[in-house]
Amino acid sequence: MPTREHEIPLRLVQNQPAMAPALLESLGFEVPRYTEALNTSSVLTNCDPKEFNSDGAVVLRDGTKNVMAVVVERQHGHDKDKRRSWPAYLVTLHVRLECPTMLLVLCPSDAVARWCAKPIRTGHPGFDLVPLTIGPTRMPVIAKEEEARVLPELAVLSAHAHGNDDHRTLRAVIEALDSTPETNRAFYYDYVPSGLNEAARKELESLMAVETYEWQSDFARKYVGIGREEGREEGRALAVRNVISVLEARGFDVSGKIRERIEACTDLDTLEKWVPAAVTVDRPEDLFG
């Protein structure tokens, strides 16, 4: 059954097909001029009863003309049977769309990427397929906010792959997320920490909570605001408990009316003033005097 680690990179490409040519360009390949990038059917079936289904497929068009197609695969480990199916994927899509076709394999580790990149010998002279693979090391580094906003999905993969060593990618991905549909923002953000070590996760959390940074991103402002609001509410609840605890520790019978008034106070500064006052007042009612 496909795992979350398998599905999310593919969904990023499906949500933004322009990821496919961008990743090919990062490998040094020239991509023809195109006016749109679209998902195409990933069911690559021929006359044979056996059905071939790639993980994803993208077609680049210049107007109404197909100028390039890309088979996108996500490979987690050594699977010889899967590798043997890749030439069939490539040829079938090439025949169907009648344009140059390339195979791009996204890998979670450089070791898997190296294994997947080994030539696939078909036996026909000159017809050996060398898959184009991208592991963490070859994933493009998206460290500038303006770059991240162009392809937020690529910024997500970049931060996931490079966030441990390059914290600029973490800031870039946070600022880029408001360029994506709101339904994808939290989903994209949740994927980034899954590739980070503890230090990088703490850095990401600090970026989301920093007080002095003027956030340009609506997404970040929203989440920072939520964090601040949660912090204020936790502080208010603690102050309420402290005021009542001090009064009770001094032997006062805190009536329901006094308790309700303390708990109803929403101003944290006022509550924080009541805490030391509770140590010296002659009666609970004097807090409000």
mmCIF file of N, CA and C in Angstrom, residues 36-133:
data_model
loop_
_atom_site.group_PDB
_atom_site.id
_atom_site.type_symbol
_atom_site.label_atom_id
_atom_site.label_comp_id
_atom_site.label_asym_id
_atom_site.label_seq_id
_atom_site.Cartn_x
_atom_site.Cartn_y
_atom_site.Cartn_z
ATOM 1 N N GLU A 36 1.957 25.601 -21.557
ATOM 2 C CA GLU A 36 1.237 25.036 -20.409
ATOM 3 C C GLU A 36 1.769 23.647 -20.094
ATOM 4 N N ALA A 37 1.649 23.282 -18.825
ATOM 5 C CA ALA A 37 2.030 21.946 -18.354
ATOM 6 C C ALA A 37 0.795 21.319 -17.735
ATOM 7 N N LEU A 38 0.436 20.142 -18.205
ATOM 8 C CA LEU A 38 -0.797 19.497 -17.761
ATOM 9 C C LEU A 38 -0.530 18.073 -17.322
ATOM 10 N N ASN A 39 -1.317 17.600 -16.370
ATOM 11 C CA ASN A 39 -1.292 16.183 -16.044
ATOM 12 C C ASN A 39 -1.941 15.415 -17.195
ATOM 13 N N THR A 40 -1.391 14.287 -17.511
ATOM 14 C CA THR A 40 -1.992 13.402 -18.504
ATOM 15 C C THR A 40 -2.193 12.046 -17.858
ATOM 16 N N SER A 41 -2.927 11.179 -18.493
ATOM 17 C CA SER A 41 -3.221 9.876 -17.900
ATOM 18 C C SER A 41 -1.937 9.108 -17.609
ATOM 19 N N SER A 42 -1.853 8.565 -16.419
ATOM 20 C CA SER A 42 -0.691 7.763 -16.037
ATOM 21 C C SER A 42 -0.937 6.276 -16.269
ATOM 22 N N VAL A 43 -2.078 5.932 -16.901
ATOM 23 C CA VAL A 43 -2.358 4.549 -17.277
ATOM 24 C C VAL A 43 -1.702 4.324 -18.625
ATOM 25 N N LEU A 44 -0.621 3.556 -18.631
ATOM 26 C CA LEU A 44 0.171 3.358 -19.846
ATOM 27 C C LEU A 44 -0.009 1.927 -20.322
ATOM 28 N N THR A 45 -1.155 1.675 -20.929
ATOM 29 C CA THR A 45 -1.542 0.323 -21.303
ATOM 30 C C THR A 45 -1.430 0.128 -22.815
ATOM 31 N N ASN A 46 -0.900 -1.027 -23.213
ATOM 32 C CA ASN A 46 -0.852 -1.350 -24.637
ATOM 33 C C ASN A 46 -1.817 -2.496 -24.911
ATOM 34 N N CYS A 47 -1.636 -3.171 -26.040
ATOM 35 C CA CYS A 47 -2.562 -4.246 -26.417
ATOM 36 C C CYS A 47 -2.462 -5.448 -25.488
ATOM 37 N N ASP A 48 -1.301 -5.605 -24.869
ATOM 38 C CA ASP A 48 -1.092 -6.712 -23.944
ATOM 39 C C ASP A 48 -2.087 -6.586 -22.791
ATOM 40 N N PRO A 49 -2.668 -7.688 -22.327
ATOM 41 C CA PRO A 49 -3.608 -7.615 -21.207
ATOM 42 C C PRO A 49 -3.003 -7.008 -19.951
ATOM 43 N N LYS A 50 -1.667 -7.078 -19.806
ATOM 44 C CA LYS A 50 -1.048 -6.509 -18.618
ATOM 45 C C LYS A 50 -1.173 -4.989 -18.645
ATOM 46 N N GLU A 51 -1.563 -4.420 -17.530
ATOM 47 C CA GLU A 51 -1.755 -2.978 -17.448
ATOM 48 C C GLU A 51 -0.552 -2.327 -16.793
ATOM 49 N N PHE A 52 -0.029 -1.269 -17.426
ATOM 50 C CA PHE A 52 1.104 -0.537 -16.885
ATOM 51 C C PHE A 52 0.610 0.810 -16.366
ATOM 52 N N ASN A 53 0.829 1.058 -15.081
ATOM 53 C CA ASN A 53 0.414 2.320 -14.481
ATOM 54 C C ASN A 53 1.619 2.996 -13.845
ATOM 55 N N SER A 54 1.999 4.140 -14.388
ATOM 56 C CA SER A 54 3.073 4.910 -13.765
ATOM 57 C C SER A 54 2.503 5.688 -12.590
ATOM 58 N N ASP A 55 3.386 6.242 -11.786
ATOM 59 C CA ASP A 55 2.924 7.035 -10.639
ATOM 60 C C ASP A 55 2.332 8.361 -11.083
ATOM 61 N N GLY A 56 2.842 8.899 -12.180
ATOM 62 C CA GLY A 56 2.339 10.168 -12.687
ATOM 63 C C GLY A 56 2.866 10.419 -14.088
ATOM 64 N N ALA A 57 2.229 11.335 -14.803
ATOM 65 C CA ALA A 57 2.668 11.692 -16.149
ATOM 66 C C ALA A 57 2.252 13.128 -16.432
ATOM 67 N N VAL A 58 3.162 13.873 -17.054
ATOM 68 C CA VAL A 58 2.930 15.284 -17.363
ATOM 69 C C VAL A 58 3.212 15.505 -18.840
ATOM 70 N N VAL A 59 2.395 16.322 -19.492
ATOM 71 C CA VAL A 59 2.640 16.684 -20.885
ATOM 72 C C VAL A 59 2.821 18.200 -20.971
ATOM 73 N N LEU A 60 3.850 18.629 -21.706
ATOM 74 C CA LEU A 60 4.095 20.045 -21.952
ATOM 75 C C LEU A 60 3.581 20.371 -23.344
ATOM 76 N N ARG A 61 2.834 21.458 -23.436
ATOM 77 C CA ARG A 61 2.259 21.846 -24.712
ATOM 78 C C ARG A 61 2.657 23.268 -25.078
ATOM 79 N N ASP A 62 2.863 23.481 -26.351
ATOM 80 C CA ASP A 62 3.053 24.817 -26.897
ATOM 81 C C ASP A 62 1.826 25.083 -27.753
ATOM 82 N N GLY A 63 0.871 25.801 -27.178
ATOM 83 C CA GLY A 63 -0.422 25.928 -27.831
ATOM 84 C C GLY A 63 -1.142 24.603 -27.774
ATOM 85 N N THR A 64 -1.442 24.038 -28.925
ATOM 86 C CA THR A 64 -2.127 22.735 -28.976
ATOM 87 C C THR A 64 -1.170 21.599 -29.293
ATOM 88 N N LYS A 65 0.110 21.901 -29.440
ATOM 89 C CA LYS A 65 1.094 20.884 -29.818
ATOM 90 C C LYS A 65 1.796 20.321 -28.590
ATOM 91 N N ASN A 66 1.860 18.987 -28.505
ATOM 92 C CA ASN A 66 2.628 18.333 -27.447
ATOM 93 C C ASN A 66 4.119 18.466 -27.779
ATOM 94 N N VAL A 67 4.897 19.037 -26.845
ATOM 95 C CA VAL A 67 6.325 19.221 -27.130
ATOM 96 C C VAL A 67 7.210 18.332 -26.258
ATOM 97 N N MET A 68 6.694 17.837 -25.167
ATOM 98 C CA MET A 68 7.445 16.899 -24.325
ATOM 99 C C MET A 68 6.500 16.252 -23.326
ATOM 100 N N ALA A 69 6.797 15.000 -22.982
ATOM 101 C CA ALA A 69 6.049 14.303 -21.942
ATOM 102 C C ALA A 69 7.037 13.763 -20.912
ATOM 103 N N VAL A 70 6.589 13.680 -19.673
ATOM 104 C CA VAL A 70 7.455 13.215 -18.590
ATOM 105 C C VAL A 70 6.715 12.170 -17.770
ATOM 106 N N VAL A 71 7.292 10.973 -17.703
ATOM 107 C CA VAL A 71 6.801 9.950 -16.778
ATOM 108 C C VAL A 71 7.451 10.218 -15.425
ATOM 109 N N VAL A 72 6.641 10.362 -14.378
ATOM 110 C CA VAL A 72 7.154 10.664 -13.039
ATOM 111 C C VAL A 72 6.938 9.454 -12.141
ATOM 112 N N GLU A 73 8.024 8.948 -11.576
ATOM 113 C CA GLU A 73 7.958 7.799 -10.678
ATOM 114 C C GLU A 73 8.519 8.176 -9.309
ATOM 115 N N ARG A 74 8.007 7.543 -8.270
ATOM 116 C CA ARG A 74 8.536 7.670 -6.915
ATOM 117 C C ARG A 74 9.008 6.289 -6.501
ATOM 118 N N GLN A 75 10.319 6.143 -6.251
ATOM 119 C CA GLN A 75 10.883 4.833 -5.955
ATOM 120 C C GLN A 75 11.601 4.853 -4.613
ATOM 121 N N HIS A 76 11.217 3.933 -3.705
ATOM 122 C CA HIS A 76 11.758 3.928 -2.347
ATOM 123 C C HIS A 76 12.878 2.921 -2.123
ATOM 124 N N GLY A 77 12.978 1.921 -2.976
ATOM 125 C CA GLY A 77 13.994 0.904 -2.743
ATOM 126 C C GLY A 77 14.284 0.135 -4.004
ATOM 127 N N HIS A 78 15.012 -0.973 -3.858
ATOM 128 C CA HIS A 78 15.392 -1.789 -4.994
ATOM 129 C C HIS A 78 14.197 -2.652 -5.431
ATOM 130 N N ASP A 79 13.776 -2.457 -6.658
ATOM 131 C CA ASP A 79 12.643 -3.212 -7.186
ATOM 132 C C ASP A 79 12.922 -3.477 -8.665
ATOM 133 N N LYS A 80 13.501 -4.624 -8.963
ATOM 134 C CA LYS A 80 13.884 -4.948 -10.328
ATOM 135 C C LYS A 80 12.684 -5.040 -11.256
ATOM 136 N N ASP A 81 11.581 -5.577 -10.756
ATOM 137 C CA ASP A 81 10.393 -5.692 -11.596
ATOM 138 C C ASP A 81 9.883 -4.308 -12.004
ATOM 139 N N LYS A 82 9.928 -3.372 -11.064
ATOM 140 C CA LYS A 82 9.475 -2.017 -11.375
ATOM 141 C C LYS A 82 10.371 -1.386 -12.426
ATOM 142 N N ARG A 83 11.687 -1.546 -12.279
ATOM 143 C CA ARG A 83 12.620 -0.978 -13.260
ATOM 144 C C ARG A 83 12.382 -1.545 -14.659
ATOM 145 N N ARG A 84 12.033 -2.812 -14.720
ATOM 146 C CA ARG A 84 11.801 -3.423 -16.043
ATOM 147 C C ARG A 84 10.570 -2.841 -16.727
ATOM 148 N N SER A 85 9.679 -2.272 -15.956
ATOM 149 C CA SER A 85 8.464 -1.701 -16.556
ATOM 150 C C SER A 85 8.690 -0.280 -17.077
ATOM 151 N N TRP A 86 9.764 0.376 -16.637
ATOM 152 C CA TRP A 86 9.966 1.777 -17.025
ATOM 153 C C TRP A 86 10.141 1.989 -18.526
ATOM 154 N N PRO A 87 10.896 1.141 -19.248
ATOM 155 C CA PRO A 87 10.956 1.342 -20.702
ATOM 156 C C PRO A 87 9.575 1.263 -21.359
ATOM 157 N N ALA A 88 8.718 0.364 -20.846
ATOM 158 C CA ALA A 88 7.364 0.245 -21.399
ATOM 159 C C ALA A 88 6.576 1.523 -21.155
ATOM 160 N N TYR A 89 6.705 2.096 -19.950
ATOM 161 C CA TYR A 89 6.035 3.363 -19.657
ATOM 162 C C TYR A 89 6.436 4.419 -20.682
ATOM 163 N N LEU A 90 7.750 4.524 -20.881
ATOM 164 C CA LEU A 90 8.293 5.578 -21.722
ATOM 165 C C LEU A 90 7.830 5.433 -23.170
ATOM 166 N N VAL A 91 7.945 4.226 -23.699
ATOM 167 C CA VAL A 91 7.575 3.991 -25.092
ATOM 168 C C VAL A 91 6.074 4.171 -25.300
ATOM 169 N N THR A 92 5.266 3.664 -24.386
ATOM 170 C CA THR A 92 3.819 3.765 -24.524
ATOM 171 C C THR A 92 3.362 5.217 -24.527
ATOM 172 N N LEU A 93 3.916 6.027 -23.613
ATOM 173 C CA LEU A 93 3.543 7.440 -23.561
ATOM 174 C C LEU A 93 4.037 8.173 -24.814
ATOM 175 N N HIS A 94 5.227 7.789 -25.280
ATOM 176 C CA HIS A 94 5.778 8.391 -26.496
ATOM 177 C C HIS A 94 4.866 8.120 -27.695
ATOM 178 N N VAL A 95 4.390 6.889 -27.808
ATOM 179 C CA VAL A 95 3.500 6.529 -28.912
ATOM 180 C C VAL A 95 2.166 7.253 -28.802
ATOM 181 N N ARG A 96 1.645 7.331 -27.591
ATOM 182 C CA ARG A 96 0.328 7.937 -27.388
ATOM 183 C C ARG A 96 0.329 9.436 -27.656
ATOM 184 N N LEU A 97 1.361 10.136 -27.187
ATOM 185 C CA LEU A 97 1.373 11.591 -27.293
ATOM 186 C C LEU A 97 2.191 12.112 -28.473
ATOM 187 N N GLU A 98 2.965 11.217 -29.103
ATOM 188 C CA GLU A 98 3.736 11.573 -30.293
ATOM 189 C C GLU A 98 4.664 12.764 -30.051
ATOM 190 N N CYS A 99 5.453 12.658 -29.005
ATOM 191 C CA CYS A 99 6.417 13.710 -28.691
ATOM 192 C C CYS A 99 7.566 13.109 -27.887
ATOM 193 N N PRO A 100 8.699 13.811 -27.782
ATOM 194 C CA PRO A 100 9.799 13.313 -26.951
ATOM 195 C C PRO A 100 9.321 13.039 -25.533
ATOM 196 N N THR A 101 9.800 11.954 -24.957
ATOM 197 C CA THR A 101 9.333 11.532 -23.638
ATOM 198 C C THR A 101 10.519 11.180 -22.748
ATOM 199 N N MET A 102 10.451 11.598 -21.474
ATOM 200 C CA MET A 102 11.548 11.364 -20.537
ATOM 201 C C MET A 102 11.013 10.717 -19.267
ATOM 202 N N LEU A 103 11.890 10.024 -18.556
ATOM 203 C CA LEU A 103 11.550 9.359 -17.297
ATOM 204 C C LEU A 103 12.254 10.062 -16.155
ATOM 205 N N LEU A 104 11.498 10.501 -15.162
ATOM 206 C CA LEU A 104 12.040 11.187 -13.991
ATOM 207 C C LEU A 104 11.656 10.404 -12.749
ATOM 208 N N VAL A 105 12.656 9.984 -11.967
ATOM 209 C CA VAL A 105 12.413 9.177 -10.767
ATOM 210 C C VAL A 105 12.815 9.965 -9.531
ATOM 211 N N LEU A 106 11.873 10.194 -8.633
ATOM 212 C CA LEU A 106 12.123 10.900 -7.375
ATOM 213 C C LEU A 106 12.415 9.873 -6.291
ATOM 214 N N CYS A 107 13.532 10.050 -5.590
ATOM 215 C CA CYS A 107 13.980 9.055 -4.603
ATOM 216 C C CYS A 107 14.189 9.708 -3.242
ATOM 217 N N PRO A 108 13.886 8.990 -2.164
ATOM 218 C CA PRO A 108 14.037 9.567 -0.818
ATOM 219 C C PRO A 108 15.479 9.612 -0.328
ATOM 220 N N SER A 109 16.378 8.865 -0.974
ATOM 221 C CA SER A 109 17.787 8.867 -0.554
ATOM 222 C C SER A 109 18.678 8.845 -1.785
ATOM 223 N N ASP A 110 19.914 9.314 -1.603
ATOM 224 C CA ASP A 110 20.866 9.318 -2.718
ATOM 225 C C ASP A 110 21.252 7.895 -3.117
ATOM 226 N N ALA A 111 21.284 6.985 -2.150
ATOM 227 C CA ALA A 111 21.631 5.596 -2.453
ATOM 228 C C ALA A 111 20.590 4.971 -3.384
ATOM 229 N N VAL A 112 19.314 5.194 -3.112
ATOM 230 C CA VAL A 112 18.265 4.668 -3.973
ATOM 231 C C VAL A 112 18.336 5.338 -5.345
ATOM 232 N N ALA A 113 18.647 6.639 -5.363
ATOM 233 C CA ALA A 113 18.747 7.362 -6.635
ATOM 234 C C ALA A 113 19.865 6.777 -7.504
ATOM 235 N N ARG A 114 20.986 6.439 -6.876
ATOM 236 C CA ARG A 114 22.103 5.858 -7.639
ATOM 237 C C ARG A 114 21.718 4.498 -8.208
ATOM 238 N N TRP A 115 21.018 3.699 -7.416
ATOM 239 C CA TRP A 115 20.605 2.383 -7.889
ATOM 240 C C TRP A 115 19.620 2.506 -9.052
ATOM 241 N N CYS A 116 18.665 3.443 -8.920
ATOM 242 C CA CYS A 116 17.660 3.609 -9.967
ATOM 243 C C CYS A 116 18.266 4.151 -11.256
ATOM 244 N N ALA A 117 19.386 4.867 -11.143
ATOM 245 C CA ALA A 117 19.998 5.499 -12.317
ATOM 246 C C ALA A 117 20.810 4.525 -13.167
ATOM 247 N N LYS A 118 20.985 3.303 -12.714
ATOM 248 C CA LYS A 118 21.740 2.336 -13.505
ATOM 249 C C LYS A 118 21.018 2.055 -14.824
ATOM 250 N N PRO A 119 21.761 1.924 -15.921
ATOM 251 C CA PRO A 119 21.128 1.673 -17.222
ATOM 252 C C PRO A 119 20.266 0.410 -17.204
ATOM 253 N N ILE A 120 19.140 0.477 -17.855
ATOM 254 C CA ILE A 120 18.251 -0.670 -18.006
ATOM 255 C C ILE A 120 18.498 -1.246 -19.393
ATOM 256 N N ARG A 121 19.092 -2.416 -19.436
ATOM 257 C CA ARG A 121 19.457 -3.041 -20.703
ATOM 258 C C ARG A 121 18.248 -3.758 -21.296
ATOM 259 N N THR A 122 17.838 -3.325 -22.477
ATOM 260 C CA THR A 122 16.704 -3.980 -23.127
ATOM 261 C C THR A 122 17.165 -5.107 -24.049
ATOM 262 N N GLY A 123 18.437 -5.112 -24.388
ATOM 263 C CA GLY A 123 18.949 -6.132 -25.308
ATOM 264 C C GLY A 123 19.058 -5.646 -26.734
ATOM 265 N N HIS A 124 18.311 -4.591 -27.097
ATOM 266 C CA HIS A 124 18.392 -4.056 -28.454
ATOM 267 C C HIS A 124 19.546 -3.052 -28.526
ATOM 268 N N PRO A 125 20.401 -3.133 -29.549
ATOM 269 C CA PRO A 125 21.538 -2.220 -29.657
ATOM 270 C C PRO A 125 21.110 -0.747 -29.612
ATOM 271 N N GLY A 126 21.743 0.008 -28.718
ATOM 272 C CA GLY A 126 21.456 1.425 -28.613
ATOM 273 C C GLY A 126 20.171 1.767 -27.886
ATOM 274 N N PHE A 127 19.465 0.743 -27.405
ATOM 275 C CA PHE A 127 18.193 1.005 -26.724
ATOM 276 C C PHE A 127 18.319 0.616 -25.251
ATOM 277 N N ASP A 128 19.150 1.369 -24.559
ATOM 278 C CA ASP A 128 19.305 1.215 -23.111
ATOM 279 C C ASP A 128 18.761 2.471 -22.441
ATOM 280 N N LEU A 129 17.918 2.276 -21.447
ATOM 281 C CA LEU A 129 17.298 3.411 -20.763
ATOM 282 C C LEU A 129 18.079 3.739 -19.493
ATOM 283 N N VAL A 130 18.551 4.982 -19.400
ATOM 284 C CA VAL A 130 19.226 5.461 -18.193
ATOM 285 C C VAL A 130 18.260 6.419 -17.490
ATOM 286 N N PRO A 131 17.576 5.977 -16.439
ATOM 287 C CA PRO A 131 16.594 6.835 -15.764
ATOM 288 C C PRO A 131 17.237 8.109 -15.213
ATOM 289 N N LEU A 132 16.499 9.189 -15.269
ATOM 290 C CA LEU A 132 16.920 10.450 -14.656
ATOM 291 C C LEU A 132 16.397 10.446 -13.227
ATOM 292 N N THR A 133 17.297 10.494 -12.267
ATOM 293 C CA THR A 133 16.887 10.359 -10.864
ATOM 294 C C THR A 133 17.262 11.592 -10.057
#
